[in-house]
Coordinates of C-alpha atoms and ligand atoms in Angstrom, one line a residue:
Chain W
M1382 CA -6.2 85.8 91.6
I1383 CA -6.0 82.9 89.4
R1384 CA -3.5 80.2 90.4
F1385 CA -2.0 77.3 88.3
E1386 CA -0.2 74.7 90.1
G1387 CA 1.6 72.1 88.2
V1388 CA -1.0 72.0 85.5
T1389 CA -0.4 69.4 82.8
K1390 CA -2.8 68.7 79.9
R1391 CA -2.1 65.5 77.9
Y1392 CA -4.4 65.0 74.9
A1393 CA -5.1 61.6 74.4
D1394 CA -3.4 60.0 71.3
T1395 CA -6.0 60.3 68.5
S1396 CA -4.7 57.4 66.6
G1397 CA -5.7 55.3 69.7
T1398 CA -3.8 52.3 69.2
D1399 CA -0.3 53.0 70.1
R1400 CA 0.4 53.4 73.9
G1401 CA 2.7 56.7 73.5
D1402 CA 1.5 59.0 76.3
G1403 CA -0.1 61.5 73.9
S1404 CA 0.6 64.8 73.1
V1405 CA 1.4 67.2 76.0
A1406 CA -0.3 70.6 75.2
V1407 CA 0.5 72.1 78.6
D1408 CA 3.4 71.0 80.7
D1409 CA 3.6 71.3 84.5
L1410 CA 2.5 74.9 84.4
T1411 CA 2.7 77.0 87.8
L1412 CA 1.6 80.7 87.3
E1413 CA -0.2 83.3 89.3
A1414 CA -2.4 85.7 87.4
P1415 CA -2.9 88.8 90.4
T1416 CA -6.2 90.3 90.9
G1417 CA -7.0 93.4 89.1
K1418 CA -4.0 92.9 86.4
I1419 CA -3.6 91.6 83.0
T1420 CA -1.7 88.7 82.3
V1421 CA -0.9 87.7 79.1
L1422 CA 0.2 84.3 77.5
V1423 CA 2.1 84.6 74.5
G1424 CA 3.8 82.0 72.3
P1425 CA 3.7 80.6 68.9
S1426 CA 1.0 78.8 67.5
G1427 CA 0.1 75.4 69.1
C1428 CA 1.8 76.2 72.2
G1429 CA -1.1 75.6 74.5
K1430 CA -2.6 78.9 75.1
T1431 CA -6.3 78.2 74.3
T1432 CA -5.7 74.9 76.3
T1433 CA -4.3 76.9 79.3
L1434 CA -7.3 79.5 79.0
R1435 CA -10.2 76.7 78.9
M1436 CA -8.8 74.8 81.7
V1437 CA -9.6 77.8 83.8
N1438 CA -13.4 77.5 83.0
R1439 CA -13.3 73.9 82.8
M1440 CA -14.2 73.5 78.9
I1441 CA -10.9 71.4 79.1
T1442 CA -10.2 69.3 82.3
P1443 CA -6.4 69.4 83.2
T1444 CA -4.6 65.8 83.4
S1445 CA -3.0 66.8 86.5
G1446 CA -2.5 69.7 88.8
T1447 CA -5.1 72.3 90.3
I1448 CA -6.3 75.7 89.4
S1449 CA -7.7 78.0 91.8
I1450 CA -9.5 81.3 91.5
D1451 CA -9.1 83.5 95.0
G1452 CA -8.1 80.4 96.9
R1453 CA -10.9 78.2 95.5
D1454 CA -10.3 75.1 93.7
T1455 CA -12.3 75.4 90.6
A1456 CA -12.6 71.6 90.3
S1457 CA -14.6 71.8 93.5
L1458 CA -17.3 74.5 92.1
D1459 CA -20.5 73.7 90.0
V1460 CA -19.2 74.0 86.6
A1461 CA -22.2 76.3 85.0
E1462 CA -22.1 78.5 88.1
L1463 CA -18.0 78.6 87.5
R1464 CA -18.6 79.6 83.9
R1465 CA -21.2 82.1 84.3
G1466 CA -19.0 84.1 86.8
I1467 CA -16.2 84.2 84.2
G1468 CA -16.4 86.6 81.4
Y1469 CA -14.8 84.6 77.9
V1470 CA -14.0 86.4 74.9
I1471 CA -13.5 83.7 72.3
Q1472 CA -11.3 83.6 69.6
H1473 CA -13.1 85.0 66.4
A1474 CA -15.8 86.7 68.5
G1475 CA -18.1 83.7 68.3
L1476 CA -21.2 85.6 68.3
F1477 CA -24.4 83.8 68.3
P1478 CA -25.4 84.4 64.6
H1479 CA -29.2 84.3 65.5
R1480 CA -29.5 86.8 68.3
T1481 CA -29.1 90.6 67.8
V1482 CA -26.4 92.3 69.3
L1483 CA -28.4 93.3 72.2
D1484 CA -29.4 89.7 72.9
N1485 CA -26.0 88.5 72.6
V1486 CA -24.7 90.5 75.2
T1487 CA -27.7 89.9 77.5
T1488 CA -26.9 86.2 77.3
V1489 CA -25.1 85.5 80.7
P1490 CA -27.2 87.8 82.9
R1491 CA -30.3 86.4 81.4
L1492 CA -29.0 82.6 82.5
L1493 CA -28.2 84.0 85.9
G1494 CA -31.9 85.2 86.2
T1495 CA -31.6 88.9 85.8
D1496 CA -35.0 90.0 84.4
K1497 CA -35.0 91.1 80.7
R1498 CA -35.8 94.8 81.3
T1499 CA -32.8 95.4 83.7
A1500 CA -30.2 93.1 81.6
R1501 CA -31.1 95.2 78.4
S1502 CA -30.3 98.5 80.1
R1503 CA -27.2 97.5 81.4
A1504 CA -26.4 95.7 77.9
M1505 CA -27.3 99.1 76.2
E1506 CA -24.7 100.8 78.7
L1507 CA -22.4 98.1 77.6
I1508 CA -22.6 98.5 74.1
E1509 CA -21.8 102.3 74.3
R1510 CA -18.8 101.7 76.6
V1511 CA -17.0 99.4 74.2
G1512 CA -17.5 102.1 71.5
L1513 CA -20.5 100.7 69.6
D1514 CA -23.4 103.0 68.2
P1515 CA -26.3 102.2 70.4
A1516 CA -28.3 101.9 67.0
M1517 CA -26.3 98.7 66.2
A1518 CA -27.9 97.0 69.4
R1519 CA -30.8 95.9 67.1
R1520 CA -28.6 94.2 64.2
Y1521 CA -27.6 90.7 63.9
P1522 CA -23.7 89.9 63.9
A1523 CA -23.6 89.1 60.3
Q1524 CA -24.2 93.0 59.9
L1525 CA -21.0 94.1 61.6
S1526 CA -17.5 94.5 60.8
G1527 CA -15.1 92.2 62.3
G1528 CA -14.1 95.1 64.6
Q1529 CA -17.4 95.7 65.9
Q1530 CA -18.1 91.9 66.4
Q1531 CA -14.8 91.7 68.6
R1532 CA -16.3 94.8 70.6
V1533 CA -19.5 92.8 71.0
G1534 CA -17.8 89.7 72.0
V1535 CA -16.0 91.9 75.0
A1536 CA -19.4 93.8 75.9
R1537 CA -21.0 90.2 76.1
A1538 CA -18.2 88.8 78.5
L1539 CA -18.4 91.9 80.6
A1540 CA -22.3 91.9 80.7
A1541 CA -22.6 89.9 83.9
D1542 CA -19.6 92.1 85.6
P1543 CA -17.8 88.9 86.3
P1544 CA -14.4 89.6 88.2
V1545 CA -12.3 87.3 86.0
M1546 CA -12.2 87.7 82.1
L1547 CA -10.4 84.9 79.8
M1548 CA -9.7 86.6 76.3
D1549 CA -8.4 84.5 73.5
E1550 CA -6.8 86.6 70.7
P1551 CA -9.7 88.7 71.1
F1552 CA -8.2 91.7 68.5
S1553 CA -6.6 89.1 66.0
A1554 CA -9.2 89.4 63.5
V1555 CA -8.7 93.0 62.7
D1556 CA -6.4 95.3 60.6
P1557 CA -3.7 96.8 62.5
V1558 CA -5.3 100.4 62.8
V1559 CA -8.4 98.9 64.3
R1560 CA -6.4 96.7 66.7
E1561 CA -4.7 99.5 68.2
Q1562 CA -7.9 101.4 68.8
L1563 CA -9.3 98.3 70.4
Q1564 CA -6.1 97.9 72.5
N1565 CA -6.2 101.5 73.8
E1566 CA -9.9 101.4 74.6
F1567 CA -9.5 98.1 76.3
L1568 CA -6.7 99.4 78.5
R1569 CA -8.7 102.6 79.3
L1570 CA -11.8 100.3 80.3
Q1571 CA -9.5 97.9 82.2
S1572 CA -7.9 101.2 84.1
D1573 CA -12.1 101.9 85.3
L1574 CA -12.9 98.1 86.0
G1575 CA -9.9 96.4 87.1
K1576 CA -10.7 93.0 86.3
T1577 CA -8.4 90.1 86.8
I1578 CA -7.4 89.1 83.0
L1579 CA -5.8 86.3 81.4
F1580 CA -5.1 87.5 77.9
V1581 CA -3.9 85.3 75.1
T1582 CA -2.2 86.6 72.0
H1583 CA 0.7 85.4 69.7
D1584 CA 1.7 88.8 69.0
I1585 CA 4.4 89.9 71.2
D1586 CA 3.8 93.9 70.6
E1587 CA 0.1 93.2 71.8
A1588 CA 1.6 91.3 74.9
V1589 CA 3.9 93.9 75.8
K1590 CA 1.5 96.8 75.4
L1591 CA -1.3 95.3 77.3
G1592 CA 0.2 92.9 79.8
D1593 CA 1.1 94.0 83.6
Q1594 CA 3.1 90.7 83.3
V1595 CA 3.8 88.3 80.3
A1596 CA 4.1 84.6 80.5
V1597 CA 6.0 83.3 77.2
L1598 CA 5.1 79.7 76.4
R1599 CA 7.1 77.6 74.0
V1600 CA 5.7 74.6 72.0
G1601 CA 4.9 71.9 74.0
G1602 CA 3.5 74.0 76.8
V1603 CA 6.6 75.0 78.5
L1604 CA 6.6 78.2 80.6
A1605 CA 9.7 79.8 79.3
Q1606 CA 9.5 83.0 81.0
L1607 CA 7.2 85.2 83.1
D1608 CA 8.1 88.9 83.6
S1609 CA 7.2 92.2 83.4
P1610 CA 7.1 93.4 79.8
A1611 CA 10.1 95.9 80.6
K1612 CA 12.1 93.0 82.2
L1613 CA 11.1 90.4 79.3
L1614 CA 12.6 92.9 76.7
A1615 CA 15.6 93.6 78.7
D1616 CA 16.4 90.4 79.9
P1617 CA 15.1 87.3 77.8
V1618 CA 16.1 84.3 79.7
D1619 CA 17.2 82.1 76.6
D1620 CA 17.4 82.2 73.0
F1621 CA 13.9 81.0 72.2
V1622 CA 12.6 84.1 74.4
A1623 CA 15.1 86.6 72.7
G1624 CA 14.1 85.1 69.5
F1625 CA 10.2 85.6 70.0
V1626 CA 10.6 88.8 71.4
G1627 CA 12.3 90.2 68.4
R1628 CA 15.2 92.1 66.9
D1629 CA 14.4 95.8 68.0
R1630 CA 13.8 94.7 71.5
G1631 CA 16.5 97.4 72.5
Y1632 CA 14.5 100.2 71.1
R1633 CA 11.1 98.9 71.9
A1634 CA 12.1 98.4 75.8
L1635 CA 12.6 102.4 75.6
S1636 CA 8.7 102.4 75.7
F1637 CA 8.6 101.3 79.5
A1638 CA 11.6 104.0 80.4
A1639 CA 10.0 107.2 81.6
A1640 CA 11.7 110.4 79.7
P1641 CA 14.4 111.5 82.1
E1642 CA 14.4 115.4 83.0
L1643 CA 16.8 116.3 80.1
S1644 CA 17.8 119.9 79.6
L1645 CA 15.9 121.1 76.5
T1646 CA 17.0 123.5 74.3
D1647 CA 14.8 126.8 73.7
E1648 CA 13.8 126.6 70.0
P1649 CA 13.2 129.8 67.8
T1650 CA 9.6 129.8 66.5
V1651 CA 7.5 131.3 63.7
A1652 CA 3.7 131.3 63.3
L1653 CA 1.5 130.9 60.5
G1654 CA 1.5 133.7 58.1
A1655 CA 5.0 134.5 59.2
S1656 CA 7.1 136.2 56.2
A1657 CA 9.8 134.8 54.2
D1658 CA 12.4 137.2 55.6
D1659 CA 10.9 136.5 59.2
V1660 CA 11.8 132.9 58.5
R1661 CA 15.3 133.5 57.3
A1662 CA 16.1 135.9 60.0
I1663 CA 16.2 132.9 62.3
G1664 CA 19.1 131.6 60.6
T1665 CA 18.6 127.7 60.5
P1666 CA 17.8 125.8 57.6
W1667 CA 14.5 124.3 59.5
V1668 CA 12.6 126.5 61.5
L1669 CA 9.6 125.4 63.8
C1670 CA 6.2 126.5 63.1
V1671 CA 3.7 126.7 66.1
G1672 CA 0.0 127.6 66.4
D1673 CA -1.9 130.3 68.7
A1674 CA -1.6 128.1 71.8
G1675 CA 1.9 127.3 71.5
E1676 CA 1.3 123.8 69.9
P1677 CA 4.1 122.6 67.4
L1678 CA 2.4 122.6 64.1
G1679 CA 5.3 121.3 62.0
W1680 CA 8.9 122.2 60.6
V1681 CA 9.5 124.7 57.8
R1682 CA 12.3 124.8 55.4
A1683 CA 13.7 128.2 55.3
A1684 CA 14.7 128.2 51.6
A1685 CA 11.0 126.8 50.5
V1686 CA 9.2 129.6 51.9
E1687 CA 8.2 132.0 49.0
S1688 CA 5.9 135.0 50.6
E1689 CA 4.8 133.5 53.9
V1690 CA 4.3 130.4 56.0
T1691 CA 1.1 128.5 54.9
R1692 CA 0.0 124.9 56.3
T1693 CA 0.9 123.5 52.9
V1694 CA 4.8 124.1 53.3
L1695 CA 4.8 122.5 56.9
H1696 CA 6.9 119.0 57.1
R1697 CA 4.8 116.8 59.0
G1698 CA 7.1 113.8 59.3
G1699 CA 8.5 114.8 62.8
T1700 CA 6.8 113.2 66.0
V1701 CA 6.2 115.0 69.1
A1702 CA 7.3 113.7 72.4
S1703 CA 5.6 114.3 75.6
T1704 CA 7.5 115.6 79.0
T1705 CA 5.9 112.9 80.5
G1706 CA 6.2 110.3 77.9
S1707 CA 8.8 107.6 77.3
L1708 CA 12.4 107.5 76.1
R1709 CA 11.4 105.8 73.1
A1710 CA 8.8 108.7 72.2
L1711 CA 11.7 111.2 72.8
L1712 CA 14.3 109.3 70.8
D1713 CA 11.9 108.9 67.9
A1714 CA 10.9 112.5 68.2
A1715 CA 14.6 113.3 67.6
L1716 CA 15.1 110.6 65.0
S1717 CA 12.1 111.7 62.8
S1718 CA 12.5 115.5 62.8
P1719 CA 14.0 116.9 59.5
S1720 CA 16.1 119.4 61.6
G1721 CA 17.3 116.7 63.9
R1722 CA 16.1 118.4 66.8
G1723 CA 13.1 116.5 68.4
V1724 CA 10.1 118.7 69.3
V1725 CA 8.9 117.9 73.2
A1726 CA 5.7 119.4 74.4
D1727 CA 4.2 119.4 77.8
D1728 CA 0.7 117.5 78.6
D1729 CA -1.3 120.1 77.0
G1730 CA 0.4 120.1 74.1
R1731 CA 2.2 123.3 74.3
L1732 CA 5.9 123.3 72.9
V1733 CA 8.6 123.2 75.8
G1734 CA 11.8 122.8 73.6
T1735 CA 13.8 120.3 71.4
V1736 CA 16.4 117.6 72.1
R1737 CA 19.0 116.1 69.9
A1738 CA 19.3 112.2 69.3
A1739 CA 22.9 112.3 70.9
E1740 CA 21.4 114.0 74.2
V1741 CA 18.7 111.3 74.3
I1742 CA 21.3 108.5 73.7
A1743 CA 23.4 110.0 76.4
A1744 CA 20.4 109.8 78.8
I1745 CA 19.8 106.1 77.9
E1746 CA 23.7 105.4 78.7
A1747 CA 23.4 107.2 82.2
R1748 CA 20.3 105.3 82.9
R1749 CA 21.8 102.1 82.1
D1750 CA 25.0 102.8 84.3
A1751 CA 22.6 104.0 87.1
V1752 CA 20.8 100.7 86.9
A1753 CA 24.0 98.5 86.8
S1754 CA 25.6 100.2 90.0
S1755 CA 22.4 100.2 91.9
T1756 CA 21.7 96.2 91.3
P1757 CA 24.8 94.4 90.4
A1758 CA 23.4 91.1 91.7
E1759 CA 20.6 91.1 89.1
E1760 CA 23.0 92.3 86.1
A1761 CA 25.0 89.3 87.2
T1762 CA 22.7 86.8 87.0
A1763 CA 21.4 88.3 83.4
R1764 CA 24.6 87.9 81.9
Chain F
M263 CA -63.0 70.3 34.3
T264 CA -66.8 69.9 34.7
W265 CA -66.0 66.5 36.3
A266 CA -64.0 68.3 38.7
L267 CA -66.5 70.9 39.8
D268 CA -69.1 68.4 39.9
H269 CA -67.0 66.5 42.4
I270 CA -65.6 69.2 44.1
G271 CA -67.0 68.3 47.6
D272 CA -65.5 65.0 47.3
I273 CA -62.1 66.0 46.1
M274 CA -62.0 68.6 48.9
S275 CA -62.9 66.0 51.5
R276 CA -60.4 63.6 50.1
A277 CA -57.8 66.3 50.1
G278 CA -58.4 66.9 53.7
Q279 CA -57.9 63.4 54.7
H280 CA -54.8 63.1 52.5
A281 CA -53.5 66.3 54.2
W282 CA -54.0 64.8 57.4
L283 CA -52.5 61.2 56.8
A284 CA -49.2 63.3 55.3
G285 CA -49.0 66.3 57.6
L286 CA -49.6 64.7 61.1
P287 CA -46.7 62.2 60.4
L288 CA -44.6 64.9 59.5
V289 CA -45.0 66.8 63.1
L290 CA -44.8 63.4 64.7
G291 CA -41.6 62.5 62.6
L292 CA -39.8 65.4 63.4
V293 CA -40.6 65.2 67.2
I294 CA -39.1 61.7 67.0
A295 CA -36.2 63.0 64.7
L296 CA -35.0 65.7 66.8
P297 CA -33.7 63.9 69.8
L298 CA -32.4 60.9 67.6
G299 CA -30.6 63.8 65.6
W300 CA -29.4 65.3 68.5
L301 CA -28.0 61.7 69.8
A302 CA -26.5 61.4 66.0
A303 CA -24.9 64.4 66.2
R304 CA -23.3 64.2 69.6
R305 CA -22.1 60.5 69.5
P306 CA -20.0 59.7 66.5
R307 CA -20.3 55.7 67.2
M308 CA -24.3 56.5 67.4
R309 CA -24.2 58.4 64.4
A310 CA -23.3 55.5 62.4
V311 CA -25.7 52.9 63.8
L312 CA -28.7 55.4 64.0
L313 CA -28.3 57.0 60.3
T314 CA -27.9 53.5 58.9
T315 CA -31.0 52.0 60.7
T316 CA -32.9 54.9 60.0
G317 CA -31.8 55.2 56.3
L318 CA -32.9 51.5 55.7
L319 CA -36.3 52.3 57.3
Y320 CA -36.8 54.4 54.3
T321 CA -36.4 51.4 51.8
I322 CA -39.3 49.4 53.0
P323 CA -41.8 49.4 50.3
S324 CA -45.0 51.4 51.5
L325 CA -47.5 48.7 50.5
A326 CA -45.7 46.0 52.6
L327 CA -45.6 48.5 55.7
F328 CA -49.0 49.2 55.2
I329 CA -50.0 45.5 55.2
L330 CA -47.2 44.3 57.8
L331 CA -48.3 47.1 60.3
P332 CA -51.8 45.9 61.5
P333 CA -50.8 42.5 62.9
L334 CA -48.0 44.5 64.7
L335 CA -50.1 47.3 65.9
G336 CA -53.1 45.2 66.4
T337 CA -55.0 47.6 64.2
K338 CA -57.7 46.7 61.4
I339 CA -56.2 47.0 58.0
L340 CA -58.7 49.7 57.1
D341 CA -57.6 51.7 60.0
P342 CA -55.8 54.9 59.0
V343 CA -53.6 54.7 62.1
N344 CA -51.6 52.4 59.9
V345 CA -51.1 54.9 57.5
I346 CA -50.1 57.5 60.0
V347 CA -47.4 55.3 61.8
A348 CA -46.0 54.2 58.3
M349 CA -45.4 57.5 57.4
T350 CA -44.0 58.8 60.5
V351 CA -41.3 56.0 59.9
Y352 CA -40.5 57.2 56.8
T353 CA -40.3 60.9 58.2
V354 CA -38.2 59.7 60.9
A355 CA -36.1 58.0 58.4
L356 CA -35.6 61.1 56.1
L357 CA -35.4 63.6 59.1
T358 CA -32.9 62.0 61.5
R359 CA -30.0 62.5 59.1
T360 CA -31.3 66.0 58.6
V361 CA -31.7 67.0 62.2
A362 CA -27.9 65.7 62.6
D363 CA -26.7 67.7 59.8
G364 CA -28.3 70.6 60.7
L365 CA -26.7 70.4 64.5
L366 CA -23.5 69.5 63.0
S367 CA -23.6 72.6 60.8
V368 CA -23.6 75.0 63.7
D369 CA -20.2 76.6 63.9
G370 CA -17.8 75.5 66.4
S371 CA -16.9 78.8 67.7
T372 CA -20.6 79.4 68.5
Q373 CA -20.9 76.3 70.4
Q374 CA -17.9 76.8 72.1
A375 CA -19.0 80.2 73.2
A376 CA -22.3 78.8 74.5
I377 CA -20.7 76.4 76.4
A378 CA -18.0 79.1 78.0
M379 CA -21.1 80.9 78.7
G380 CA -22.5 78.3 81.0
Y381 CA -25.2 76.7 78.9
G382 CA -26.2 73.4 80.1
S383 CA -26.3 70.8 77.3
F384 CA -30.1 70.7 76.9
A385 CA -30.2 74.6 77.3
R386 CA -27.9 74.8 74.5
F387 CA -29.5 72.5 72.5
R388 CA -32.8 74.5 72.8
A389 CA -31.2 78.0 72.8
V390 CA -28.2 78.0 70.6
D391 CA -28.2 75.0 68.2
L392 CA -31.6 74.1 67.5
P393 CA -32.5 77.6 66.4
L394 CA -29.5 77.8 63.7
A395 CA -30.2 74.3 62.5
V396 CA -33.7 75.6 61.5
P397 CA -32.7 76.2 57.7
V398 CA -31.0 72.7 57.3
I399 CA -34.1 71.0 59.1
A400 CA -36.6 73.1 56.9
A401 CA -35.1 72.1 53.8
G402 CA -35.1 68.4 54.9
L403 CA -38.9 69.1 56.1
R404 CA -39.6 70.0 52.6
V405 CA -38.5 66.9 51.0
A406 CA -40.1 64.8 53.7
A407 CA -43.5 66.6 52.9
V408 CA -43.5 66.0 49.4
S409 CA -42.3 62.3 49.8
N410 CA -45.1 61.9 52.2
V411 CA -47.9 63.3 50.0
S412 CA -46.7 61.1 47.2
I413 CA -46.5 58.0 49.3
V414 CA -49.9 58.4 51.0
S415 CA -51.7 58.2 47.7
V416 CA -50.4 54.2 47.5
A417 CA -52.9 53.7 50.4
S418 CA -55.8 53.9 48.2
L419 CA -54.6 50.4 47.3
I420 CA -55.6 49.2 50.7
G421 CA -58.8 51.2 50.8
I422 CA -58.0 54.3 52.7
S423 CA -59.9 57.4 51.6
Q424 CA -57.5 60.0 50.2
L425 CA -56.7 61.7 47.1
G426 CA -54.9 58.5 45.6
Y427 CA -58.5 56.9 45.3
F428 CA -59.0 59.3 42.0
L429 CA -55.9 57.5 40.5
T430 CA -56.9 54.1 41.0
D431 CA -60.6 54.5 40.5
G432 CA -59.8 56.6 37.3
Y433 CA -57.6 53.7 36.2
A434 CA -60.0 50.9 36.8
R435 CA -63.1 53.1 35.0
S436 CA -60.4 54.1 32.2
F437 CA -61.2 57.6 32.8
P438 CA -58.3 59.7 32.3
T439 CA -59.6 62.9 33.6
E440 CA -60.5 61.5 37.1
V441 CA -56.7 60.4 37.4
W442 CA -55.7 64.1 36.2
V443 CA -57.8 65.5 38.8
G444 CA -55.9 63.3 41.3
I445 CA -52.6 64.3 40.2
V446 CA -53.1 67.9 40.0
A447 CA -54.7 67.6 43.4
C448 CA -51.5 66.1 44.9
L449 CA -49.3 68.6 43.3
L450 CA -51.3 71.4 44.8
L451 CA -51.4 69.7 48.4
A452 CA -47.6 69.3 48.2
L453 CA -47.0 73.0 47.2
V454 CA -49.4 73.9 50.1
F455 CA -46.9 72.0 52.4
D456 CA -44.0 73.6 50.9
L457 CA -45.2 77.1 51.2
V458 CA -46.3 76.5 55.0
I459 CA -42.7 75.0 55.8
Q460 CA -41.0 77.9 54.1
V461 CA -43.0 80.6 55.7
V462 CA -42.5 78.9 59.0
S463 CA -39.0 78.5 58.8
R464 CA -38.8 82.3 57.6
V465 CA -40.6 83.7 60.7
L466 CA -38.1 81.4 62.9
T467 CA -35.1 82.9 61.0
P468 CA -35.1 86.5 60.8
W469 CA -31.2 86.5 61.0
T470 CA -30.7 85.0 57.4
R471 CA -32.4 87.4 55.7
T472 CA -30.1 90.1 56.9
V473 CA -26.9 88.8 55.4
A474 CA -27.5 89.5 51.9
A475 CA -28.3 93.0 52.7
Ligands
ATP2020 N1 -9.0 68.5 71.1 C1 -7.6 68.0 70.9 N2 -7.1 66.8 70.8 C2 -5.8 66.5 70.7 N3 -4.8 67.4 70.6 C3 -5.4 68.9 70.8 C4 -6.6 69.4 71.1 N4 -6.9 70.5 71.2 C5 -5.4 70.9 71.0 N5 -4.5 69.9 70.6 C6 -3.3 70.3 70.4 O1 -2.7 71.1 71.8 C7 -1.7 71.9 71.4 C8 -2.1 73.1 71.9 O2 -3.1 73.7 71.4 P1 -3.7 75.1 71.7 O3 -5.1 75.4 70.9 O4 -3.8 75.2 73.2 O5 -2.4 76.0 71.1 P2 -2.7 77.7 70.9 O6 -1.5 78.2 71.4 O7 -4.0 78.3 71.4 O8 -2.6 78.1 69.3 P3 -3.2 78.9 68.3 O9 -2.4 80.2 68.7 O10 -3.1 78.4 67.0 O11 -4.6 79.2 68.7 C9 -1.7 71.6 69.9 O12 -0.4 71.1 69.4 C10 -3.0 71.2 69.4 O13 -2.7 70.2 68.2
MG2021 MG1 -5.6 79.4 70.4

């Protein structure tokens, strides 16, 4: 557990002469990052996220307050030892350009005195684990794409198996597709490793997706709200947080609500190769086509089928929700379906039935009423 | 041409002397400039003082230095040590700035990463900053090498044996061939230095060749 207690960082006025108290980057921060969980620090540029992170491994010394890791005040520890025990993923990867990927990853184990062979074999494992081709181990950082460099940065931070990780916008320098891939891999890795992570981002979507808890900071380094992602979206404490969390927070909050047991409607289906007559016999303008294993393939517009159902006539715009997914996925399936009937599949991907948007909305409202009556006190304070 | 062939033994031995007088100070100067440049790179105040002082050293005329050093060092005027010391001073003058520039050219996030990983300041200098500064330092060394080769020839005026002898002797005897031989020999020597520095620099910086690929 990383614990901040009344931590303030005031940078000396660089102009030097005037006797102002300098700029406050972090203001009286009290925060706990629980063991084995991801705590995300999010906020606009310049709100003190990097400063907060760097005070943990003492790259920056707090002006006042204490930071402790598992109850031990970091100020009392040997600084090199402290840093070697904390994995740090720096903004923009910060790889050593003169070292190969492999030698970048072995840096901290080598500093800790692990022999070269052991360090290297463990590094190779990690390189594969973060999703890199082992052949890349011999390359120099300049020979990698931005996303690959970020992966090496993560592998390097993990190399000495530190219990605590500090990650400063580790996925910011890549395109949205690669970012999402990296985020998913990161979550998978974390579910295996269970590190205590302090993760910095300025992207609220990333914060909400990755964080077990999210700390929103405002400029001037003041903690505005610390809550679970669902709570943050449902219940921003003030206008700043509400504005920062964004407009479609009501919809996004549904991500955190498990799909309820709805009574799904049975959907008549056709297989690939079904004749035009078979399709029209069903009698609805849109007909669902399923594969051999019962997996939904796409919708067919009955009027558009000339002789038989082929893959080319399938409409693929509709998303498929899972029975174990979120309310958001369920609603999206209904909204994106050309027939207005959202496709729901089980965990193995087999069609279970369909649901209409109105039914999902009804479920959302029922859920809200249930929450309101069970915790009236909480509702009252939120107003 | 025949003159050069007839005197090849003499030319080679003077070239050897010349290489020694220009080359050893290059190494000594680098060894001294490394800590100075490191200090200059780390402390902005020191930087101003160090770079101005070392820059001024380079403006002392070489002949003056060759004559001033013996009483300072307690050496004889003909002692080659005077030349070695003088050339080391010039090398330091040129390289302190280069080393500082090279160290300052290292990317900030690379340095931050090194600090975050728990490198001490000397270990970081040796393992991260210095290797990354090699291309810049090598460029400075090439300038210093050429400068040394040319300044050393002045030492023939105080009677120290090296390739400059052919310039003064040829001039005194009004024998242009000998002057030309001196010039070409100096040029070739400077080229050899340049080549050696480039090769060493390439060997030390395998990563720089991968970028273009
Ligand atoms: N060395 C420094 N000297 C003076 N002020 C600084 C220094 N480092 C940061 N600051 C100031 O402290 C504040 C917080 O900076 P910090 O780098 O922590 O922000 P950040 O939240 O990480 O921003 P970003 O999202 O842009 O990375 C900023 O106003 C910045 O100008
Ligand atoms: Mg930052």
